Coordinates of C-alpha atoms and ligand atoms in Angstrom, one line a residue:
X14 CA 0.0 0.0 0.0
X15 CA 1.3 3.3 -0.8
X16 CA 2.1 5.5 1.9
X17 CA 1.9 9.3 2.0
X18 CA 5.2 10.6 3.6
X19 CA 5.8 13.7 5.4
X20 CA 9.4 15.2 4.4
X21 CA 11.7 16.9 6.7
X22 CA 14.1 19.6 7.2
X23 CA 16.6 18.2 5.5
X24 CA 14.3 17.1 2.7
X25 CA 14.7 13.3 3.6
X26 CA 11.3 11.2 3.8
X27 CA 10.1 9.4 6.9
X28 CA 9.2 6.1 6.6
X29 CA 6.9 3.5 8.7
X30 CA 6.9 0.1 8.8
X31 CA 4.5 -1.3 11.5
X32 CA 5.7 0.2 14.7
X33 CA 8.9 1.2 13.5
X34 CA 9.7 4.5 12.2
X35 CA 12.8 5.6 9.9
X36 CA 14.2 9.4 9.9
X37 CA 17.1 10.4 9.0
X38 CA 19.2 13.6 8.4
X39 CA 22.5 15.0 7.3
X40 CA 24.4 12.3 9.8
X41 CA 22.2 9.6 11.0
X42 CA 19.4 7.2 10.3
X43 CA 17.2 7.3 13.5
X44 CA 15.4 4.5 13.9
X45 CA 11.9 4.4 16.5
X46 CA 10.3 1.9 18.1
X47 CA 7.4 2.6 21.3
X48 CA 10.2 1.9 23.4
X49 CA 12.7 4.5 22.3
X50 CA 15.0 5.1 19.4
X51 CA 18.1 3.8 18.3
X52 CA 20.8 5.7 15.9
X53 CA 23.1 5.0 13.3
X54 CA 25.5 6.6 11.2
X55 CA 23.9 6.5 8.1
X56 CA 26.6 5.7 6.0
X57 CA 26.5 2.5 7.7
X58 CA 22.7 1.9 7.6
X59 CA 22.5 2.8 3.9
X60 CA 25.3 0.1 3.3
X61 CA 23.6 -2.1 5.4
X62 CA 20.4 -1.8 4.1
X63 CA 21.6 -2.5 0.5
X64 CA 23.0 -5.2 1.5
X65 CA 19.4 -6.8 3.4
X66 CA 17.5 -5.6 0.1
X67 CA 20.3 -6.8 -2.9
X68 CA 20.0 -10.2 -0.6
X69 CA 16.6 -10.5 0.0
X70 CA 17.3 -11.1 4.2
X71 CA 20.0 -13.5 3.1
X72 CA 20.3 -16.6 5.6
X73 CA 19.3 -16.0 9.1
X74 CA 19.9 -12.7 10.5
X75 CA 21.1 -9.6 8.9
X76 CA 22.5 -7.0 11.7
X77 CA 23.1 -3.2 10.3
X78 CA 25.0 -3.0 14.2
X79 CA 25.2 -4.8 17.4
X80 CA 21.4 -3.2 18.1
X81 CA 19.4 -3.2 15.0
X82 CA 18.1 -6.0 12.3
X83 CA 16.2 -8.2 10.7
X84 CA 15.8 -12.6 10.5
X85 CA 14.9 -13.8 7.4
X86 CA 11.8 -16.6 7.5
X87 CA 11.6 -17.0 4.0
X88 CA 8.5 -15.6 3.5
X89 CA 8.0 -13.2 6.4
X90 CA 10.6 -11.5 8.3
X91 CA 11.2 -10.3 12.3
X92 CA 12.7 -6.9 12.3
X93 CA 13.9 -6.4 15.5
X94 CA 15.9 -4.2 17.9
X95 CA 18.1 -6.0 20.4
X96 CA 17.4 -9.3 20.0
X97 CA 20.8 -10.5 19.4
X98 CA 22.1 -8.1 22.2
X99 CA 21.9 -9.5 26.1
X100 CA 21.9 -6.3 27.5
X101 CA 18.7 -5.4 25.7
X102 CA 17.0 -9.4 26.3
X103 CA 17.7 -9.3 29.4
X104 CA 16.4 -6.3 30.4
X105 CA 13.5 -6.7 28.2
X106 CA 14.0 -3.5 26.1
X107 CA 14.3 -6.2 23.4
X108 CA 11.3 -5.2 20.4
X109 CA 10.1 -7.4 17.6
X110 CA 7.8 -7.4 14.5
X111 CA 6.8 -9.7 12.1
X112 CA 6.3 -8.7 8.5
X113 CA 5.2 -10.1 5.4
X114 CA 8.9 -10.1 3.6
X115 CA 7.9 -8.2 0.4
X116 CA 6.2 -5.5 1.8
X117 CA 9.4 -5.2 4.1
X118 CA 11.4 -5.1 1.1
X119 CA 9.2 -2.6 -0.7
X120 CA 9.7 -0.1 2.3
X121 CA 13.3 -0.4 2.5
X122 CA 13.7 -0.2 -1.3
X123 CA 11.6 2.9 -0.8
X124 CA 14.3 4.4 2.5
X125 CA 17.8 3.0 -0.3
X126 CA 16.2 5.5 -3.2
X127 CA 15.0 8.2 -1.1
X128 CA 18.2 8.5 1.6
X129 CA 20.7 8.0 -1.1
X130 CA 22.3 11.0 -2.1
X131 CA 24.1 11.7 -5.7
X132 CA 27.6 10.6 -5.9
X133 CA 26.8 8.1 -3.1
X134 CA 27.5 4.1 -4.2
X135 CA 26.3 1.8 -1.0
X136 CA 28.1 -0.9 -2.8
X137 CA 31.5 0.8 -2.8
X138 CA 34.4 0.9 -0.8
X139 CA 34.9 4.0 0.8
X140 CA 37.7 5.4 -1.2
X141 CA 35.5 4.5 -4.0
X142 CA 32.4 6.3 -3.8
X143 CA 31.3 9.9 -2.7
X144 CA 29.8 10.6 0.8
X145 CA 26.0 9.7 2.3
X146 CA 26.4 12.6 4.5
X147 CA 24.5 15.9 3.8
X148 CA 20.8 17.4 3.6
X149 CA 19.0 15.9 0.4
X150 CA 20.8 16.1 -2.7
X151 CA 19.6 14.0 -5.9
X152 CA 20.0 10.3 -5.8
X153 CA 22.1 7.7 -7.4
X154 CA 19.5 4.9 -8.5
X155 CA 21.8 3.2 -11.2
X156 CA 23.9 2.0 -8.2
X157 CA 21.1 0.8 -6.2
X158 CA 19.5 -0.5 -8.7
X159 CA 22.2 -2.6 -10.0
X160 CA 21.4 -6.5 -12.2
X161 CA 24.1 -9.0 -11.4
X162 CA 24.6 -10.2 -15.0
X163 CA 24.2 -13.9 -15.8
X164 CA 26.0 -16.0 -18.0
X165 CA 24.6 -18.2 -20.3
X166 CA 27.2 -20.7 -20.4
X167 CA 30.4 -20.8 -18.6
X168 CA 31.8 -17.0 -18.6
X169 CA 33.4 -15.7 -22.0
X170 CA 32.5 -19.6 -24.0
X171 CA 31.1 -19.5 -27.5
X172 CA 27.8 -17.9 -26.9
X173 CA 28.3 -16.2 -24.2
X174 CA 29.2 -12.5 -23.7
X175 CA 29.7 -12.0 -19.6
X176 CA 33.8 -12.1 -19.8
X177 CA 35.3 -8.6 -18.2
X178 CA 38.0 -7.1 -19.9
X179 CA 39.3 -3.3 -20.4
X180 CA 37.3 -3.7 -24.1
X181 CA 33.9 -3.5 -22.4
X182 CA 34.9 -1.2 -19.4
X183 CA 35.8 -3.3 -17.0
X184 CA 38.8 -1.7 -15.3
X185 CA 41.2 -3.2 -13.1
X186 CA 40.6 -2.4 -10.0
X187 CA 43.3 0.0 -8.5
X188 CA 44.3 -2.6 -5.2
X189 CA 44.9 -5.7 -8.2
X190 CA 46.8 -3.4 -10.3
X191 CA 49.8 -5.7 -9.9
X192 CA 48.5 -9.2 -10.8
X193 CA 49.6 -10.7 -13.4
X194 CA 46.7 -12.9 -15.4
X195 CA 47.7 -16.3 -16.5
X196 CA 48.0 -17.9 -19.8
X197 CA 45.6 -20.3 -20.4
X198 CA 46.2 -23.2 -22.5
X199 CA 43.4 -25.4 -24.1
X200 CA 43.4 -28.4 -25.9
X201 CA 40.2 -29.8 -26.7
X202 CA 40.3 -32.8 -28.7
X203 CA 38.9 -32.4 -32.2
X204 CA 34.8 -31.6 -32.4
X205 CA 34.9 -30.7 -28.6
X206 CA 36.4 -26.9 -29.3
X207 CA 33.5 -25.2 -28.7
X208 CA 33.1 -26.9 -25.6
X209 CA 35.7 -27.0 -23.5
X210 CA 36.7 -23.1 -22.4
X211 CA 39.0 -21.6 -19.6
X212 CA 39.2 -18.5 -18.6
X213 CA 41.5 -16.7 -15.8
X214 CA 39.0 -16.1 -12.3
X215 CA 41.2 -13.6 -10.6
X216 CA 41.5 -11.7 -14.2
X217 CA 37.4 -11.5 -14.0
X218 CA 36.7 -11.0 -10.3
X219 CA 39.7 -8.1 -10.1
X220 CA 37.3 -5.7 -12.0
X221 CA 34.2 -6.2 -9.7
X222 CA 33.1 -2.8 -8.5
X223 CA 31.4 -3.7 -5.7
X224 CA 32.6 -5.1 -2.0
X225 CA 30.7 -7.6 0.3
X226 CA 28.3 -8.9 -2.6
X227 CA 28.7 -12.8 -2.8
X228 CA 27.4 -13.7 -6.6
X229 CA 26.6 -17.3 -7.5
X230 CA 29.9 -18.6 -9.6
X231 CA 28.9 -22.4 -9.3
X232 CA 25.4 -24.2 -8.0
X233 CA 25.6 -28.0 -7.3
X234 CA 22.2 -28.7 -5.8
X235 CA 22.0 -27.2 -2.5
X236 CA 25.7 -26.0 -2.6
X237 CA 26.2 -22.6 -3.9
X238 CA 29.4 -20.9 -4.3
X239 CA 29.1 -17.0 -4.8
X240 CA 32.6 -14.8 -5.7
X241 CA 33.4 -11.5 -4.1
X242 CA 35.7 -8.8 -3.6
X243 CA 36.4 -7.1 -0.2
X244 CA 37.4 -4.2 1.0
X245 CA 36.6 -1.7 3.9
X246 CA 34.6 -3.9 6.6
X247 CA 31.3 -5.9 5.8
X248 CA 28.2 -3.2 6.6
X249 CA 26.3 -6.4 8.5
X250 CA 27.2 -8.4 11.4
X251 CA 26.0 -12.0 10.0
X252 CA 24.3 -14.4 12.4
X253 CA 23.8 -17.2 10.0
X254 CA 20.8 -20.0 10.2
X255 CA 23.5 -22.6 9.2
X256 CA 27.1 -23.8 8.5
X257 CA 28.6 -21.6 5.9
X258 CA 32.2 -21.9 4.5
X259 CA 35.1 -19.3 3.5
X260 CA 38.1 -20.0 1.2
X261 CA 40.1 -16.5 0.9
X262 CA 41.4 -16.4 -2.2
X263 CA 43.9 -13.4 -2.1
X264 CA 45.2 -11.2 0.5
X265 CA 43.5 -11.3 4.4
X266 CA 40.4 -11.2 5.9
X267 CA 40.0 -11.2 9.5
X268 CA 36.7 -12.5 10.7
X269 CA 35.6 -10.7 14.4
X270 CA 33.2 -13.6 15.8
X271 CA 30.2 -13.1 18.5
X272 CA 28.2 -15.1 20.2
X273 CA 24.9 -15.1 18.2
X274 CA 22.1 -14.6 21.4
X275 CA 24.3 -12.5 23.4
X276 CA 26.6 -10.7 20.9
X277 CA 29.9 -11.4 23.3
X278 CA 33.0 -11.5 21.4
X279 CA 34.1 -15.2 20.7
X280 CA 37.1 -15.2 18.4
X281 CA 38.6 -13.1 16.2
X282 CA 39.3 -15.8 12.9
X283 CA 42.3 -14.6 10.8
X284 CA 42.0 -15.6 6.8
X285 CA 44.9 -15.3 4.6
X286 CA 45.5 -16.2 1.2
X287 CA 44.4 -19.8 0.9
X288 CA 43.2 -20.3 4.1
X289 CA 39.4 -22.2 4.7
X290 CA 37.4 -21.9 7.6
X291 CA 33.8 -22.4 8.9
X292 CA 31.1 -20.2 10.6
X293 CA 29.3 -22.3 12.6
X294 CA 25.6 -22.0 12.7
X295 CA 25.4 -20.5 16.4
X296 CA 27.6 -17.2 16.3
X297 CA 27.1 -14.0 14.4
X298 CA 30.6 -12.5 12.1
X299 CA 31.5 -9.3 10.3
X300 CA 34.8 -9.6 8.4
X301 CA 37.2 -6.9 7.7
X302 CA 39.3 -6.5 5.1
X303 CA 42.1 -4.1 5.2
X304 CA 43.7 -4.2 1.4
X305 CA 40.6 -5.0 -1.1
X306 CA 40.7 -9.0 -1.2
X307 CA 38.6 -12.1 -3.1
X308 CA 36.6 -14.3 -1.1
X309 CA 34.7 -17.5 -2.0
X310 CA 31.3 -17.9 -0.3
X311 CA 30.2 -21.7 -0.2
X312 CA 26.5 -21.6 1.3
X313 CA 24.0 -24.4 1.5
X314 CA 20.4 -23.3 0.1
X315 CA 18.7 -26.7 1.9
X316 CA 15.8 -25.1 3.4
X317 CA 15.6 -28.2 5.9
X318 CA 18.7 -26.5 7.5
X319 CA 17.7 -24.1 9.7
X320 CA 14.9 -26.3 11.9
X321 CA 17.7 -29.1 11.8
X322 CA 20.2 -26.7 13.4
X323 CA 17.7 -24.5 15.8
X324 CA 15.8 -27.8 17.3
X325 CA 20.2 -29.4 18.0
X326 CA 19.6 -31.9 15.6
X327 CA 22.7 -30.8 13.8
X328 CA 25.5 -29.4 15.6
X329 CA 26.2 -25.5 14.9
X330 CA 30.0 -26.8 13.6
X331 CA 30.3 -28.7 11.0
X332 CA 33.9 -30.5 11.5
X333 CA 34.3 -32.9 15.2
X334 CA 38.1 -32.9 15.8
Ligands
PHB403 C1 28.7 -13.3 5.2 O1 27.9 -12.8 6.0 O2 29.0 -14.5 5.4 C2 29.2 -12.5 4.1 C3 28.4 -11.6 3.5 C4 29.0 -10.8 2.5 C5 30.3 -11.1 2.0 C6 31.0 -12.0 2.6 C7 30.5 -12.8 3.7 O3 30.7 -10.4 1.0
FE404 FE1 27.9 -15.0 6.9

């Protein structure tokens, strides 16, 4: 339903979304609940938010800070403040609603367009983009409003158009500069030419223009393996609904790890080049990435898994050693 929206003094729309209510000006996004109101810099929330929208809620719970988010039920989805936070539980300042998930994500597509200013890229890192700060000032929907682009057979094979190269404008990006792409040699046997294709990863991924955005490379059944580039610190603190996996493919990520009802810090998980590790199913995680890195993603889509791992039928880690 479409909702008339009163504008203020900085020429930024106020939102509503069941109790909730969304302001922000030149600095902050305030967000309001009947038991008080809670306040982020609003560089953060707008990098947050496109992150919850691009991923519709992604797996489990989606924290813009240690006080305010939303859990994904596939379908409908709790926002909440505190709920991840003891201090807030267990002094019952804790606040939940339950929302149909696509008029949730119509209302915070709705906040993305309106609060983001011209010049400002959510996606980017911050040496990449213009500032969010400011009273209202245009708005930048071709970065908000970006298509991940879909191969139709494996990236840059006869028929298919999705390789990156300088040719169709996909620079380098300034923190690869120095890598050297490899030489690929084929040999297809005769008749197979057109089927067998290679092409250099770290040559394609190097000219993504966006950070902390997993895209699907590879889908084997449940298992999906998404590709991205890092940089700055990932806008969400993640408290996954399952087991997910990490293989850092260049440079170093260190993962800060809380517990996921309290929010206590847990371990601090450091990734380097080559290194795997797991997120188990019970903490929440927010990676940082100092030098702009590439990160493989490997998350099961089972739907089965979140009951199986909330009721203890499957352990929260996925490796006994
Ligand atoms: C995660 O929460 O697991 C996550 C999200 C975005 C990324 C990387 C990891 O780019
Ligand atoms: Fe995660």
């Amino acid at each position: 339903m479409a909702q008339a929206h009163e504008v203020n003094e900085q020429g930024y729309k106020i939102f509503k979304l069941g109790d909730f209510t969304f302001r922000r000006d030149e600095y902050f996004a305030h967000i309001g609940w009947p038991g008080g109101v809670h306040s982020i810099s609003v560089e953060n929330f707008l990098r947050a938010l496109m992150r919850d929208v691009a991923w519709g809620f992604f797996y489990g719970t989606v924290s813009f800070d240690a006080v305010f988010g939303t859990t994904n039920h596939y379908g409908t989805v709790e926002v909440f403040v505190g709920l991840r936070n003891e201090a807030y539980w267990r002094n019952n300042k804790h606040f939940v609603q339950t929302f149909d998930s696509n008029q949730t994500t119509g209302i915070f597509k709705a906040i993305l367009e309106d609060w983001t200013n011209e010049g400002f890229d959510p996606f980017a890192a911050p040496e990449e983009t213009r500032i969010a700060f400011g009273p209202k000032h245009g708005s930048n929907r071709a970065a908000i409003e970006r298509m991940r682009v879909t191969a139709k057979r494996m990236v840059g094979a006869d028929g298919d158009a999705t390789l990156r190269n300088d040719a169709n404008g996909y620079k380098v990006n300034r923190q690869f500069a120095g890598y050297q792409p490899e030489k690929l040699e084929v040999h297809p046997e005769p008749g197979f030419e057109n089927e067998v294709h290679a092409f250099d990863f770290f040559d394609y991924l190097m000219r993504s223009d966006v950070t902390w955005n997993p895209s699907v490379v590879s889908a084997v059944k449940h298992n999906l393996i998404c590709a991205t580039t890092e940089e700055y610190m990932l806008p969400v603190i993640h408290g996954n609904d399952r087991v997910e996996w990490f293989l850092q493919l260049s440079d170093q990520i260190d993962w800060l790890v809380y517990d996921g009802k309290t929010g206590k810090p847990r371990a601090r998980v450091v990734a380097k080049a080559g290194d795997i590790c797991a997120m188990p199913a019970d903490i929440q995680h927010q990676g940082i990435s100092p030098k702009r890195s590439m990160l493989l993603v490997w998350e099961n889509g089972d739907s089965a898994l979140p009951d199986l791992y909330a009721s203890g039928k499957l352990k929260p880690y996925p490796v006994e050693f």
